[in-house]
Short mmCIF file of N, CA and C in Angstrom, two decimals:
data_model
loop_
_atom_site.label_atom_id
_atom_site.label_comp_id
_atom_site.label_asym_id
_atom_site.label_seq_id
_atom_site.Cartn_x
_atom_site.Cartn_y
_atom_site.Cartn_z
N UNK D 818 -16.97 4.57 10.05
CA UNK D 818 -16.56 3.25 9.58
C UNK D 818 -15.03 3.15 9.63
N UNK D 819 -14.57 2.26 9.95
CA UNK D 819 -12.87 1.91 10.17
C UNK D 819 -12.43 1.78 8.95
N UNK D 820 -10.93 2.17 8.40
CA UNK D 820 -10.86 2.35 7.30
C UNK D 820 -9.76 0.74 7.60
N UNK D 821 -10.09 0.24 6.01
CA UNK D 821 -9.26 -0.80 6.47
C UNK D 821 -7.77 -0.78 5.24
N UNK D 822 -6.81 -1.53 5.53
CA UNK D 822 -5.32 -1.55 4.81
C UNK D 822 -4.93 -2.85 4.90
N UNK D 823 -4.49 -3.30 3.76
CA UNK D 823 -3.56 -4.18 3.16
C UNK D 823 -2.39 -4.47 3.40
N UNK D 824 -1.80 -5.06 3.91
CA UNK D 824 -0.66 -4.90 4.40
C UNK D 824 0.07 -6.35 3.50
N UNK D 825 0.63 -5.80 2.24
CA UNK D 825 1.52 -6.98 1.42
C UNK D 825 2.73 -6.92 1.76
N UNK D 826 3.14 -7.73 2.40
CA UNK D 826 5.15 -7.94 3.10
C UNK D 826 5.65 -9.36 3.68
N UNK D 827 6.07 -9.92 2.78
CA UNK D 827 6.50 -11.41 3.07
C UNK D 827 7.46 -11.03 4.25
N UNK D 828 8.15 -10.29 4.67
CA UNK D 828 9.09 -10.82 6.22
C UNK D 828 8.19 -9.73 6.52
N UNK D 829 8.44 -11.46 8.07
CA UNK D 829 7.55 -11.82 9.43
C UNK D 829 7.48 -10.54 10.33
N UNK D 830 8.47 -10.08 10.32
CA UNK D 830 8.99 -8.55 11.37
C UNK D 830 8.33 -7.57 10.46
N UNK D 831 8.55 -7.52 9.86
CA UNK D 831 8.03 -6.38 9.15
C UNK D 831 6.69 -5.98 8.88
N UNK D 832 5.80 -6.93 8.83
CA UNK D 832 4.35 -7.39 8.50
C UNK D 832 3.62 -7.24 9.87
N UNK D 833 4.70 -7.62 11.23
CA UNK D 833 3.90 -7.46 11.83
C UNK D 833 3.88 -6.20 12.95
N UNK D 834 5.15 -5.53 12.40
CA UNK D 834 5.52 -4.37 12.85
C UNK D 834 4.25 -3.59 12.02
N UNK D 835 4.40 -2.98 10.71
CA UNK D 835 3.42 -2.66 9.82
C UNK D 835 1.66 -3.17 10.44
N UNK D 836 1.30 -4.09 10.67
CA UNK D 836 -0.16 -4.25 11.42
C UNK D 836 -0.04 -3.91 12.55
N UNK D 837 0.93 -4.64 13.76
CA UNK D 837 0.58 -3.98 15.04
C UNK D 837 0.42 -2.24 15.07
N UNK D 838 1.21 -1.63 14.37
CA UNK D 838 1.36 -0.10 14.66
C UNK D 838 -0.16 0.51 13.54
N UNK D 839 -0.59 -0.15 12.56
CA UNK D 839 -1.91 0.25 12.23
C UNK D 839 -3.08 -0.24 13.24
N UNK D 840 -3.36 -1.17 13.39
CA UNK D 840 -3.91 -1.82 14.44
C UNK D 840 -4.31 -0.73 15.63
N UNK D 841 -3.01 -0.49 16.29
CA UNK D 841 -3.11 0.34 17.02
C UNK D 841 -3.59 1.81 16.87
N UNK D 842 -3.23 2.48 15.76
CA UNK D 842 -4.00 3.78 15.78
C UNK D 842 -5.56 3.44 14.98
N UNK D 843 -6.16 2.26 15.18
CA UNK D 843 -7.78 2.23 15.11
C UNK D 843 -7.42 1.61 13.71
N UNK D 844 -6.75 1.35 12.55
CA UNK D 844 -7.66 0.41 11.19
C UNK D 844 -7.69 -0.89 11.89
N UNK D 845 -8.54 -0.89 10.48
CA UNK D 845 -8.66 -2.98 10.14
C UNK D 845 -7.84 -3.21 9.38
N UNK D 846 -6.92 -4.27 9.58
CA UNK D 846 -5.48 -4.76 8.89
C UNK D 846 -5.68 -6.02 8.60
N UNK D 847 -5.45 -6.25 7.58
CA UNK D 847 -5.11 -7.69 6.52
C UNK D 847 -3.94 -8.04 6.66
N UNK D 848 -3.41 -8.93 6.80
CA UNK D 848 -1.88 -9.23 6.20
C UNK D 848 -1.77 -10.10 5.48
N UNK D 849 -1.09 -10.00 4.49
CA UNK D 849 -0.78 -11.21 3.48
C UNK D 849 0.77 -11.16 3.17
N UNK D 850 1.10 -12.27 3.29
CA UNK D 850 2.76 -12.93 3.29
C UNK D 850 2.95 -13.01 2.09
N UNK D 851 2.26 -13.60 1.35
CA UNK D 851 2.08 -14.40 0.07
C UNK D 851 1.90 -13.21 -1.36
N UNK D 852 3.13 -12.75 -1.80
CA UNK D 852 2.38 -11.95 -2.80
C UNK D 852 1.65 -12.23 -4.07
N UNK D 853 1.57 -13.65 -4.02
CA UNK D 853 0.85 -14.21 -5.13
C UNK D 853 -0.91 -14.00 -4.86
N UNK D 854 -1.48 -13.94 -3.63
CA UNK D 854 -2.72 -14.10 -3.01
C UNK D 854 -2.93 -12.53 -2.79
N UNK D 855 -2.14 -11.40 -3.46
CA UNK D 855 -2.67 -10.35 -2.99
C UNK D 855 -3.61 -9.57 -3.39
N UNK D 856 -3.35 -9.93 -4.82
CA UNK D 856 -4.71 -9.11 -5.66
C UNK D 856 -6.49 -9.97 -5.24
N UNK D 857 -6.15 -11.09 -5.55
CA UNK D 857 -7.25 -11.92 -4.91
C UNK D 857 -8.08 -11.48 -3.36
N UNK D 858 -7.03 -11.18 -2.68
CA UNK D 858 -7.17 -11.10 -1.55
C UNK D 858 -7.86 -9.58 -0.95
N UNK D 859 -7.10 -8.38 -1.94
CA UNK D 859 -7.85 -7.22 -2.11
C UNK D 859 -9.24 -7.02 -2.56
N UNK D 860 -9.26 -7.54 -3.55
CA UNK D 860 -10.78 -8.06 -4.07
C UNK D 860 -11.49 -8.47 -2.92
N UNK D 861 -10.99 -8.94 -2.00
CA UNK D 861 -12.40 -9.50 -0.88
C UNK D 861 -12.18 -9.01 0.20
N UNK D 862 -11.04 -8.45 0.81
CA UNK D 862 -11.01 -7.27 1.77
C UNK D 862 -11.42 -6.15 1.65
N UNK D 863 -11.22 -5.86 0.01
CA UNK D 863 -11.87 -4.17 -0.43
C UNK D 863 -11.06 -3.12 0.39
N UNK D 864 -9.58 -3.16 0.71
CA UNK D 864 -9.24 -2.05 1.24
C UNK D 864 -9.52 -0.33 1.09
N UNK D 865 -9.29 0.70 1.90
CA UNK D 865 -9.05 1.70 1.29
C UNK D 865 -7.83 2.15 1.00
N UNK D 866 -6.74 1.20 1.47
CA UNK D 866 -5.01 1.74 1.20
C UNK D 866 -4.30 -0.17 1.19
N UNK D 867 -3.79 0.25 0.68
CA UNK D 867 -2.21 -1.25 0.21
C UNK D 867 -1.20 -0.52 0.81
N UNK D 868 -0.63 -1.24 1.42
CA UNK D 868 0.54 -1.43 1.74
C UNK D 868 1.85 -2.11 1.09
N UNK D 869 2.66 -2.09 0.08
CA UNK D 869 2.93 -2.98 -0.96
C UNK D 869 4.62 -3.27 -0.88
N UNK D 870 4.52 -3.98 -0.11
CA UNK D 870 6.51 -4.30 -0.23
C UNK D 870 7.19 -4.69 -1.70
N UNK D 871 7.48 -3.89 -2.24
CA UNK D 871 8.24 -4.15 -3.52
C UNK D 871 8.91 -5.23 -4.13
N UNK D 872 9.88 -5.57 -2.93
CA UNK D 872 10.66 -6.95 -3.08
C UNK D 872 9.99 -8.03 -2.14
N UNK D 873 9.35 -8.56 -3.20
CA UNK D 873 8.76 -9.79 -2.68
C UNK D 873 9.14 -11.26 -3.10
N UNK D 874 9.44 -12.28 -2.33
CA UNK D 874 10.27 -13.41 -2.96
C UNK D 874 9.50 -14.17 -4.62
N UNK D 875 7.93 -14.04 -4.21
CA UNK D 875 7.59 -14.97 -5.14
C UNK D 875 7.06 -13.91 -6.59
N UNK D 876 6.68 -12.53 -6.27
CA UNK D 876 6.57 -12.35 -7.32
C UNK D 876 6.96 -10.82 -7.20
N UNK D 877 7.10 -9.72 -8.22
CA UNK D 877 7.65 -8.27 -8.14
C UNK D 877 6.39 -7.59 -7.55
N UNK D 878 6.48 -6.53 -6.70
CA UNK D 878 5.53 -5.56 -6.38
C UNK D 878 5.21 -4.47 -7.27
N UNK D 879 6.39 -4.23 -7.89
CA UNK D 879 5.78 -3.33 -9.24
C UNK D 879 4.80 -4.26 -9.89
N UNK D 880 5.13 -5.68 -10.17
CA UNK D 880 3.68 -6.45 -11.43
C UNK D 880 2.32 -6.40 -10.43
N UNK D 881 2.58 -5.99 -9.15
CA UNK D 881 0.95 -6.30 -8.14
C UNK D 881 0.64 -5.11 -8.33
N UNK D 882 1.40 -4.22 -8.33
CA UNK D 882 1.05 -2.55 -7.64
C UNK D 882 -0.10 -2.11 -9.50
N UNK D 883 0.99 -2.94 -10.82
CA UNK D 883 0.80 -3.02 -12.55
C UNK D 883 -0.52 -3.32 -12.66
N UNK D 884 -0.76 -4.61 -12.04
CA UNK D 884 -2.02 -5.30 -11.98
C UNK D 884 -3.47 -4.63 -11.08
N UNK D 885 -3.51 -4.30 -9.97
CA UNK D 885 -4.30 -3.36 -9.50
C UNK D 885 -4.68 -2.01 -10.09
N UNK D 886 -3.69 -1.60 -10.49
CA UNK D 886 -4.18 -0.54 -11.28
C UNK D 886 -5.00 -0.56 -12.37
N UNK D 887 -4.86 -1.97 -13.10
CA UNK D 887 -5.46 -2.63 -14.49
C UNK D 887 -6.71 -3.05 -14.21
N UNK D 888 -6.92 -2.59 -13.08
CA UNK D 888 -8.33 -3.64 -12.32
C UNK D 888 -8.91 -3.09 -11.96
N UNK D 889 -10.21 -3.10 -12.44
CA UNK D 889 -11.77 -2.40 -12.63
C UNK D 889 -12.09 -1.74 -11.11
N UNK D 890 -11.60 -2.89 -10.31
CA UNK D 890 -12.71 -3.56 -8.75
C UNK D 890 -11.47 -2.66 -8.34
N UNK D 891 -10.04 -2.90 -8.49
CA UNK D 891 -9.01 -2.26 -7.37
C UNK D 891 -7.99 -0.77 -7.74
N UNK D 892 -8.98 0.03 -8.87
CA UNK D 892 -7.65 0.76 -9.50
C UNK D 892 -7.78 2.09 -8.69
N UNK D 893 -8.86 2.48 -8.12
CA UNK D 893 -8.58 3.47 -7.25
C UNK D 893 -8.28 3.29 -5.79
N UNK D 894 -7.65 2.29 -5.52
CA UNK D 894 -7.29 2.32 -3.98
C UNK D 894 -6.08 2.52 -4.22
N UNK D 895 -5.64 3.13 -3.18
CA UNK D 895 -4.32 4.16 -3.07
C UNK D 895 -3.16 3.31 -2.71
N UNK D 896 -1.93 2.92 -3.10
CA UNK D 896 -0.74 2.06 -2.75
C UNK D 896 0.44 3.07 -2.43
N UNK D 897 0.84 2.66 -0.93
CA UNK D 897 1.92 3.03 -0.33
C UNK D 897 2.95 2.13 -0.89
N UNK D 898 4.30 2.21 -1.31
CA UNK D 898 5.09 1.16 -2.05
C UNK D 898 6.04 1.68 -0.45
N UNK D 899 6.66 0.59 -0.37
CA UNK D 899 7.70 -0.01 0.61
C UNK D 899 8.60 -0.98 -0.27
N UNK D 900 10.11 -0.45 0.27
CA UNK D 900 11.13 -1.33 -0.51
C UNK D 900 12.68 -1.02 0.10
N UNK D 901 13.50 -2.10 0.16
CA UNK D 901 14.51 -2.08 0.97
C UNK D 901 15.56 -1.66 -0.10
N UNK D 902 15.19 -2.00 -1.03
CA UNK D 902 16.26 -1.20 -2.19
C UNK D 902 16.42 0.33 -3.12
N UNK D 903 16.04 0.65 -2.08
CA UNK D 903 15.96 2.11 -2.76
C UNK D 903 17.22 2.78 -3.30
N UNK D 904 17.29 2.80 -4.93
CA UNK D 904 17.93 3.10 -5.79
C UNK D 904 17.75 4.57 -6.75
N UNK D 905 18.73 4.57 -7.09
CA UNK D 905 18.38 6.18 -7.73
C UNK D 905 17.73 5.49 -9.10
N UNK D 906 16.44 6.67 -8.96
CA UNK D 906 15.25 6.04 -9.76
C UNK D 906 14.19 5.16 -9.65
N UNK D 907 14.38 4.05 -8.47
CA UNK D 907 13.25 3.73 -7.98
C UNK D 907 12.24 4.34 -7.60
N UNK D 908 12.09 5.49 -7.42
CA UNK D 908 11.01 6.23 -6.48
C UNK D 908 9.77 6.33 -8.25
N UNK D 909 10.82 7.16 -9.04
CA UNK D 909 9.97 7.62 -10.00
C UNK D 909 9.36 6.20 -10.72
N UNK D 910 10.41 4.88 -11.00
CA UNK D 910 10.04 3.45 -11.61
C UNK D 910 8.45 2.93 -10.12
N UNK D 911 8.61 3.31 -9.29
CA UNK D 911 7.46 2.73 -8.69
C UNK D 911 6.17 3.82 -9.31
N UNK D 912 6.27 5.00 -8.53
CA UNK D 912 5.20 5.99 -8.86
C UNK D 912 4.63 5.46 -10.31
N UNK D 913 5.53 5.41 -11.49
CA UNK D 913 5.03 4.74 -12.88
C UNK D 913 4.14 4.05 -12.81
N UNK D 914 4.47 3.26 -12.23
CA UNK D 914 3.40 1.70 -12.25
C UNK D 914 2.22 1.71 -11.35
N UNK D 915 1.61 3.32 -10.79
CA UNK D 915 0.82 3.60 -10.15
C UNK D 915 0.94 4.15 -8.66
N UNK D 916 2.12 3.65 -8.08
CA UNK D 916 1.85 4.01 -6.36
C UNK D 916 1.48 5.40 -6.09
N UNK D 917 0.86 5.51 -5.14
CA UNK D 917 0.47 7.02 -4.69
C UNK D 917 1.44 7.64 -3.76
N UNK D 918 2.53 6.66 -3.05
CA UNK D 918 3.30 7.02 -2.11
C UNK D 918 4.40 6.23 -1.96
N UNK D 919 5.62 5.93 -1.27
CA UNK D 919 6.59 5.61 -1.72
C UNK D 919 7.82 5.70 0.06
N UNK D 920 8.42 4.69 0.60
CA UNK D 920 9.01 4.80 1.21
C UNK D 920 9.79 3.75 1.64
N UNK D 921 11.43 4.26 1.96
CA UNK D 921 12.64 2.92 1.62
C UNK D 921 12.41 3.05 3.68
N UNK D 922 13.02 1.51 3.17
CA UNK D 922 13.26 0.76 4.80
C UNK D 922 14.53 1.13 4.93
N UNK D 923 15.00 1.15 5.91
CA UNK D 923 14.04 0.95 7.04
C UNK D 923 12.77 2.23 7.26
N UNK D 924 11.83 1.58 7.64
CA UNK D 924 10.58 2.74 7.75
C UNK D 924 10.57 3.24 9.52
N UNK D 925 10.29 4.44 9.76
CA UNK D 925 10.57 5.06 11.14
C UNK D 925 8.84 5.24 11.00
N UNK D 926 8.55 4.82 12.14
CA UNK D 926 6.86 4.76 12.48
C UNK D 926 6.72 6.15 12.14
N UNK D 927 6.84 7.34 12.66
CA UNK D 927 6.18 8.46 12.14
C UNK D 927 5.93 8.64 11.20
N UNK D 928 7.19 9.04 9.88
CA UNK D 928 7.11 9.45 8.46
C UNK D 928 5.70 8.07 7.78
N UNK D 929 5.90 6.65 8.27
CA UNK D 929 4.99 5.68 7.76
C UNK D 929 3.71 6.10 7.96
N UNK D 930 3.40 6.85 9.44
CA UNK D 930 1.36 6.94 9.68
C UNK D 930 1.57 8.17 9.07
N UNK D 931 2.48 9.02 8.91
CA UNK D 931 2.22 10.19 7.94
C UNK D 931 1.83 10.11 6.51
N UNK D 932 2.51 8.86 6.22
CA UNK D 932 2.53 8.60 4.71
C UNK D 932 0.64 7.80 5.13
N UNK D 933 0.96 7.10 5.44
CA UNK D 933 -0.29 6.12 5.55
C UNK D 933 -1.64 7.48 5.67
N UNK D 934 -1.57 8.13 6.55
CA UNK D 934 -2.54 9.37 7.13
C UNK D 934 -2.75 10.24 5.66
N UNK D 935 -2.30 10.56 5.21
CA UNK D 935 -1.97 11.24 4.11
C UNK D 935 -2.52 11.12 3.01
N UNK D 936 -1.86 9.50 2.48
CA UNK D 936 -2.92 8.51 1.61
C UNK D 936 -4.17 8.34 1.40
N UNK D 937 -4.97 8.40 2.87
CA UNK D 937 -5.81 8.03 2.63
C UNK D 937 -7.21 9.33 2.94
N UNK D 938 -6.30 10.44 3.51
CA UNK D 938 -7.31 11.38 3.65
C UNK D 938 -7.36 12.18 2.28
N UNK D 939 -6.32 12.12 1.19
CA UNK D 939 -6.30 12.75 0.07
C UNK D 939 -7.42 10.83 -0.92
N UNK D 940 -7.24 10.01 -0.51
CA UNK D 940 -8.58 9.16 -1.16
C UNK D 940 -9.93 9.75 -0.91
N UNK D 941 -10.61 9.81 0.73
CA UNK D 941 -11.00 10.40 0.82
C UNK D 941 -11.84 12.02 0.94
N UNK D 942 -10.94 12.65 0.31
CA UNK D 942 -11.22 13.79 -0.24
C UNK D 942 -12.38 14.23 -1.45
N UNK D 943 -12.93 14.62 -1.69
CA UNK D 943 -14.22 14.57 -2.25
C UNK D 943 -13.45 15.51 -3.62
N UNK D 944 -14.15 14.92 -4.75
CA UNK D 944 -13.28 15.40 -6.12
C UNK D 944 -14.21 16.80 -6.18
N UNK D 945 -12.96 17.24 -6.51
CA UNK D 945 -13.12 19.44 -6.64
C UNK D 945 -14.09 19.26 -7.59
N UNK D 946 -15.27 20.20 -7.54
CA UNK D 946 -16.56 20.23 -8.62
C UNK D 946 -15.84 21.34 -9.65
N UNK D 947 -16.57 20.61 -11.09
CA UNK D 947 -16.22 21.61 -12.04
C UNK D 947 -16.40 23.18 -11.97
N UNK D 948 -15.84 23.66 -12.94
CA UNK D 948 -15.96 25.30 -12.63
C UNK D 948 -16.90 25.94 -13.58
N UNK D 949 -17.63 26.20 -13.72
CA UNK D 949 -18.58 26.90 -14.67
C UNK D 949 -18.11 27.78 -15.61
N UNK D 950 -18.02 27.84 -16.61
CA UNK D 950 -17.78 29.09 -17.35
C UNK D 950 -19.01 30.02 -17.37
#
């Protein structure tokens, strides 16, 4: 089954840099411009990974990345955070609010399907069985 990704990033270049280059190594890609329509929008795509641009005009990616996590239907799908402002301390202020992964723009296609590859084979990973005493 094709694994599919979310791709939340209001600029045009970026969104479609981010899908064409998933696209291409085999997912199903969503894009949404609009970060107001994203949680909604997860809910009915059902991804297995987000893609989550941080700085988004209409609303913060930390309150989407806040909100998914709070959410029954979306708290275990895995969020890559993307953000052009990478500040000392942003890394750890995103991870907080849930992300599983984390990377400042400009993004270089490799380190991204690494991060992306990464994400989602540690989702898919089958949880370690308890240990018996």
């Amino acid at each position: 089954m094709t694994q599919r990704i979310l791709v939340v990033e209001d600029n045009d270049l970026n969104r479609k840099l981010f899908c064409d280059v998933l696209q291409a190594s085999g997912f199903d890609v969503e894009p949404v411009a609009d970060g107001g329509m994203a949680i909604e929008r997860a809910r009915s795509f059902v991804p297995n990974l987000v893609i989550m641009d941080i700085q988004l005009q209409d609303i913060s990616g930390l309150d989407l990345i806040a909100g998914m996590k709070n959410d029954v239907a979306l708290c275990d799908i895995p969020v890559l955070a993307v953000t052009a402002y990478a500040g000392k301390g942003d890394e750890e202020r995103i991870r907080q609010v849930g992300a599983e992964g984390y990377l400042a723009k400009p993004v270089s296609i490799v380190p991204f399907m690494n991060a992306v590859k990464g994400l989602l084979d540690r989702s898919a990973a089958p949880a370690p069985l308890p240990l018996h005493a």
